[in-house]
Amino acid sequence: MALDKNPKSFTKITLDEGEMPTQWYNIIPDLPSPPPPPLHPGTLQPVGPDDLAPLFPMDLILQEVSSESYIDIPGEVLDIYRQWRPSPLYRARGLEKALGTPARIYYKYEGVSPAGSHKANTSVPQAYYNKKAGKKKITTETGAGQWGTALSYACSLFGLECEIWQVGGSFDSKPYRRLMMEVFGAKVHRSPSNVTEAGRRLGADPKNFSGSLGIAISEAVEIAAQDPDAAYALGSVLNHVLLHQTIIGEEALRQFAKIEETPTLLVGCTGGGSNFAGLSFPFIREKLKGKMNPEIRAVEPASCPSLTRGKYAYDFGDTAGMTPLMKMHTLGHDFIPDPIHAGGLRYHGMSPLISHIYELGLMTASAVQQTECFEAAIKFARTEGIVPAPEPTHAIAIAIREALEAKKTGEEKVILTALCGHGHFDLAAYDQFLRGDMKDSVLKDSDFESALAALPRV
Ligand SMILES: *Cc1c(COP(=O)(O)O)cnc(C)c1O
């Protein structure tokens, strides 16, 4: 029997612990063609598992190149996930009412993890596999600080050392993020730092003073590559990271099934693409099987628009050019985005897997300005009671646009988004918006020219 669409009883749709998925979903075997392989920057040959071994434990490398559709989540990881998973799915009744829209808006809330974002879904398995491989230390970068928080949390659970390069601009403006990482036991550097060769070289150029994710990655990779007891961990972009996040979408599918609801639009913010992939890949699987037909839409900041204005080309993942070349939508590894508040979305490239899926035409993309995002965030906070992280406000802005459109056309819309983190450490950005000091950045095509001209020739 179809449930009435309006009872108050399903404002919050939960799953029992026993209904939590026990496998991650790998979308690659279901795609009409596989994504182009990463290339060795010297030989331009596809990189094999052995090339990645200095940086990652073999279990993660095998997930990176896996052709299995489903991968079992280890029991130790499931035990930790159960602290906050399954995460709740909410219907945004307050927001719908304020907008006066006939659209039904749902959000899957990942801010319930101890780290406050979806990043813990991958930091926990990454720490687990590194510990299992005998590693003693993990190095990483962090932009807004959410990934660093999530990784330092996971390392503390597994007794691993954690050393983090935090993008300079974020280090200066978000002292509480750094403190939270330190509470979990991490050592945090302001990037560019003087403890790495890449940091010293790139830091000598004044335009790099505020840092970037690309620079911080170079620093973390350099240290991990030199130390056999250390590994490097990335919080987004790579296949295994996207894989770990699919638990979000698998849970959401079960939650939608419970209320006999089918989305018509999935909308998620994209920095490197992991929360978006986590929510959408299981739905793309259902779409490919013909079971539903939602539009799948990525939303990026207008000031760092890799999907909508970047080039689909081979590029480095970092600024110093130490990583393999990945085919992705990129603004160029030298591109330094404006210091917007959604630090987690300030990456020059997009996940190669998402880039490939975009090229296949299985999803769409939009870019929005930050003032529209914060306007949406305030509306959301005042009607739903959750202060979103700046990143997911990009998706909320588009959800609101679409809901208002549905009000005009009367079209039946069911919108689902991932509210991938809370904004409790981002209140300075809210302050700036509320004071009327937040500015949008309008980029001309010529602003992208020099970084795109420096793409490696492949
Ligand atoms: C890191 C982060 C992002 C951006 O990364 P994705 O891999 O694109 O998800 C977005 N939102 C939050 C809350 C984050 O922590």
Short mmCIF file of N, CA and C and ligand atoms in Angstrom, two decimals, residues 110 116-119 142-147 177 235-237 241-242 245 269-277 342-346 350-351 354 389-392 418-422 426, ligand 1:
data_model
loop_
_atom_site.label_atom_id
_atom_site.label_comp_id
_atom_site.label_asym_id
_atom_site.label_seq_id
_atom_site.Cartn_x
_atom_site.Cartn_y
_atom_site.Cartn_z
N GLU A 110 24.94 13.95 7.04
CA GLU A 110 26.21 13.31 7.40
C GLU A 110 26.95 14.06 8.50
N GLY A 116 31.90 15.44 12.14
CA GLY A 116 30.96 16.46 11.67
C GLY A 116 30.74 16.49 10.17
N SER A 117 31.29 15.50 9.45
CA SER A 117 31.06 15.46 8.00
C SER A 117 31.13 14.02 7.49
N HIS A 118 30.84 13.88 6.19
CA HIS A 118 30.89 12.56 5.55
C HIS A 118 32.30 12.00 5.49
N LYS A 119 33.33 12.82 5.71
CA LYS A 119 34.71 12.37 5.52
C LYS A 119 35.07 11.18 6.43
N THR A 142 44.68 19.23 4.23
CA THR A 142 43.28 19.54 4.49
C THR A 142 43.01 20.97 4.03
N GLY A 143 41.83 21.16 3.46
CA GLY A 143 41.45 22.48 2.96
C GLY A 143 40.68 23.21 4.03
N ALA A 144 39.40 22.97 4.10
CA ALA A 144 38.56 23.62 5.10
C ALA A 144 38.84 23.07 6.50
N GLY A 145 39.46 21.90 6.58
CA GLY A 145 39.78 21.29 7.87
C GLY A 145 38.93 20.07 8.19
N GLN A 146 37.90 19.82 7.37
CA GLN A 146 37.03 18.68 7.67
C GLN A 146 37.75 17.35 7.45
N TRP A 147 38.50 17.25 6.37
CA TRP A 147 39.20 15.99 6.12
C TRP A 147 40.27 15.76 7.19
N ARG A 177 39.38 24.53 13.92
CA ARG A 177 39.60 23.31 13.14
C ARG A 177 40.95 22.70 13.50
N GLY A 235 41.43 12.57 0.92
CA GLY A 235 40.05 12.59 1.42
C GLY A 235 38.99 12.66 0.35
N SER A 236 39.42 12.68 -0.92
CA SER A 236 38.45 12.79 -2.01
C SER A 236 39.10 12.29 -3.30
N VAL A 237 38.48 12.53 -4.44
CA VAL A 237 39.04 12.37 -5.79
C VAL A 237 39.27 10.91 -6.24
N VAL A 241 38.18 6.26 -2.41
CA VAL A 241 37.51 7.21 -1.50
C VAL A 241 36.02 7.31 -1.87
N LEU A 242 35.76 7.42 -3.17
CA LEU A 242 34.37 7.48 -3.63
C LEU A 242 33.64 6.19 -3.26
N GLN A 245 32.39 6.11 0.25
CA GLN A 245 31.26 7.01 0.50
C GLN A 245 29.93 6.46 0.01
N CYS A 269 27.03 18.89 -3.75
CA CYS A 269 28.16 19.78 -4.01
C CYS A 269 29.37 18.93 -4.39
N THR A 270 30.23 19.51 -5.23
CA THR A 270 31.43 18.77 -5.63
C THR A 270 32.69 19.62 -5.44
N GLY A 271 33.60 19.08 -4.63
CA GLY A 271 34.94 19.62 -4.51
C GLY A 271 35.81 18.67 -5.31
N GLY A 272 36.13 17.53 -4.70
CA GLY A 272 36.77 16.44 -5.43
C GLY A 272 35.75 15.41 -5.87
N GLY A 273 34.53 15.51 -5.33
CA GLY A 273 33.43 14.67 -5.80
C GLY A 273 33.00 13.53 -4.89
N SER A 274 33.56 13.44 -3.66
CA SER A 274 33.29 12.21 -2.90
C SER A 274 31.92 12.14 -2.27
N ASN A 275 31.42 13.25 -1.71
CA ASN A 275 30.07 13.13 -1.11
C ASN A 275 29.02 12.99 -2.20
N PHE A 276 29.27 13.67 -3.32
CA PHE A 276 28.35 13.59 -4.46
C PHE A 276 28.30 12.15 -5.00
N ALA A 277 29.49 11.56 -5.17
CA ALA A 277 29.56 10.18 -5.66
C ALA A 277 28.90 9.23 -4.66
N ALA A 342 33.91 28.15 1.09
CA ALA A 342 33.75 26.70 0.97
C ALA A 342 35.11 26.10 0.60
N GLY A 343 36.02 26.11 1.58
CA GLY A 343 37.39 25.65 1.35
C GLY A 343 37.45 24.26 0.77
N GLY A 344 36.50 23.42 1.16
CA GLY A 344 36.48 22.03 0.68
C GLY A 344 36.16 21.92 -0.80
N LEU A 345 35.76 23.01 -1.43
CA LEU A 345 35.45 22.95 -2.86
C LEU A 345 36.53 23.65 -3.70
N ARG A 346 37.63 24.03 -3.05
CA ARG A 346 38.67 24.78 -3.77
C ARG A 346 39.75 23.85 -4.31
N MET A 350 38.66 17.60 -10.74
CA MET A 350 37.50 16.83 -10.30
C MET A 350 37.90 15.36 -10.34
N SER A 351 37.27 14.55 -9.50
CA SER A 351 37.57 13.12 -9.51
C SER A 351 37.53 12.58 -10.94
N ILE A 354 34.23 10.76 -11.63
CA ILE A 354 33.08 11.66 -11.87
C ILE A 354 33.24 12.34 -13.23
N ALA A 389 27.52 23.24 6.62
CA ALA A 389 28.87 23.65 6.21
C ALA A 389 28.74 24.45 4.92
N PRO A 390 29.68 25.34 4.63
CA PRO A 390 29.57 26.14 3.40
C PRO A 390 29.48 25.30 2.12
N GLU A 391 30.12 24.13 2.10
CA GLU A 391 30.13 23.33 0.87
C GLU A 391 28.72 22.88 0.46
N PRO A 392 27.99 22.17 1.34
CA PRO A 392 26.67 21.70 0.91
C PRO A 392 25.66 22.83 0.66
N ALA A 418 22.70 15.62 -0.28
CA ALA A 418 23.49 15.20 0.87
C ALA A 418 23.86 16.45 1.66
N LEU A 419 23.40 16.52 2.88
CA LEU A 419 23.88 17.60 3.76
C LEU A 419 25.12 17.01 4.42
N CYS A 420 26.27 17.22 3.73
CA CYS A 420 27.44 16.40 4.03
C CYS A 420 28.22 16.85 5.27
N GLY A 421 27.86 18.00 5.85
CA GLY A 421 28.54 18.38 7.08
C GLY A 421 27.88 19.58 7.73
N HIS A 422 28.14 19.76 9.02
CA HIS A 422 27.60 20.96 9.68
C HIS A 422 28.63 22.08 9.64
N ASP A 426 32.44 27.15 10.90
CA ASP A 426 32.48 28.06 9.75
C ASP A 426 31.65 29.31 10.01
C1 LIG B 1 35.54 17.83 1.94
C2 LIG B 1 34.18 18.28 1.92
C3 LIG B 1 33.53 18.58 0.71
C4 LIG B 1 34.21 18.51 -0.62
O1 LIG B 1 34.71 17.25 -0.96
P1 LIG B 1 33.92 16.21 -1.83
O2 LIG B 1 34.91 15.13 -2.04
O3 LIG B 1 33.53 16.88 -3.12
O4 LIG B 1 32.74 15.76 -1.05
C5 LIG B 1 32.22 18.98 0.76
N1 LIG B 1 31.56 19.08 1.92
C6 LIG B 1 32.13 18.81 3.09
C7 LIG B 1 31.32 18.94 4.35
C8 LIG B 1 33.46 18.38 3.14
O5 LIG B 1 34.01 18.07 4.30
#
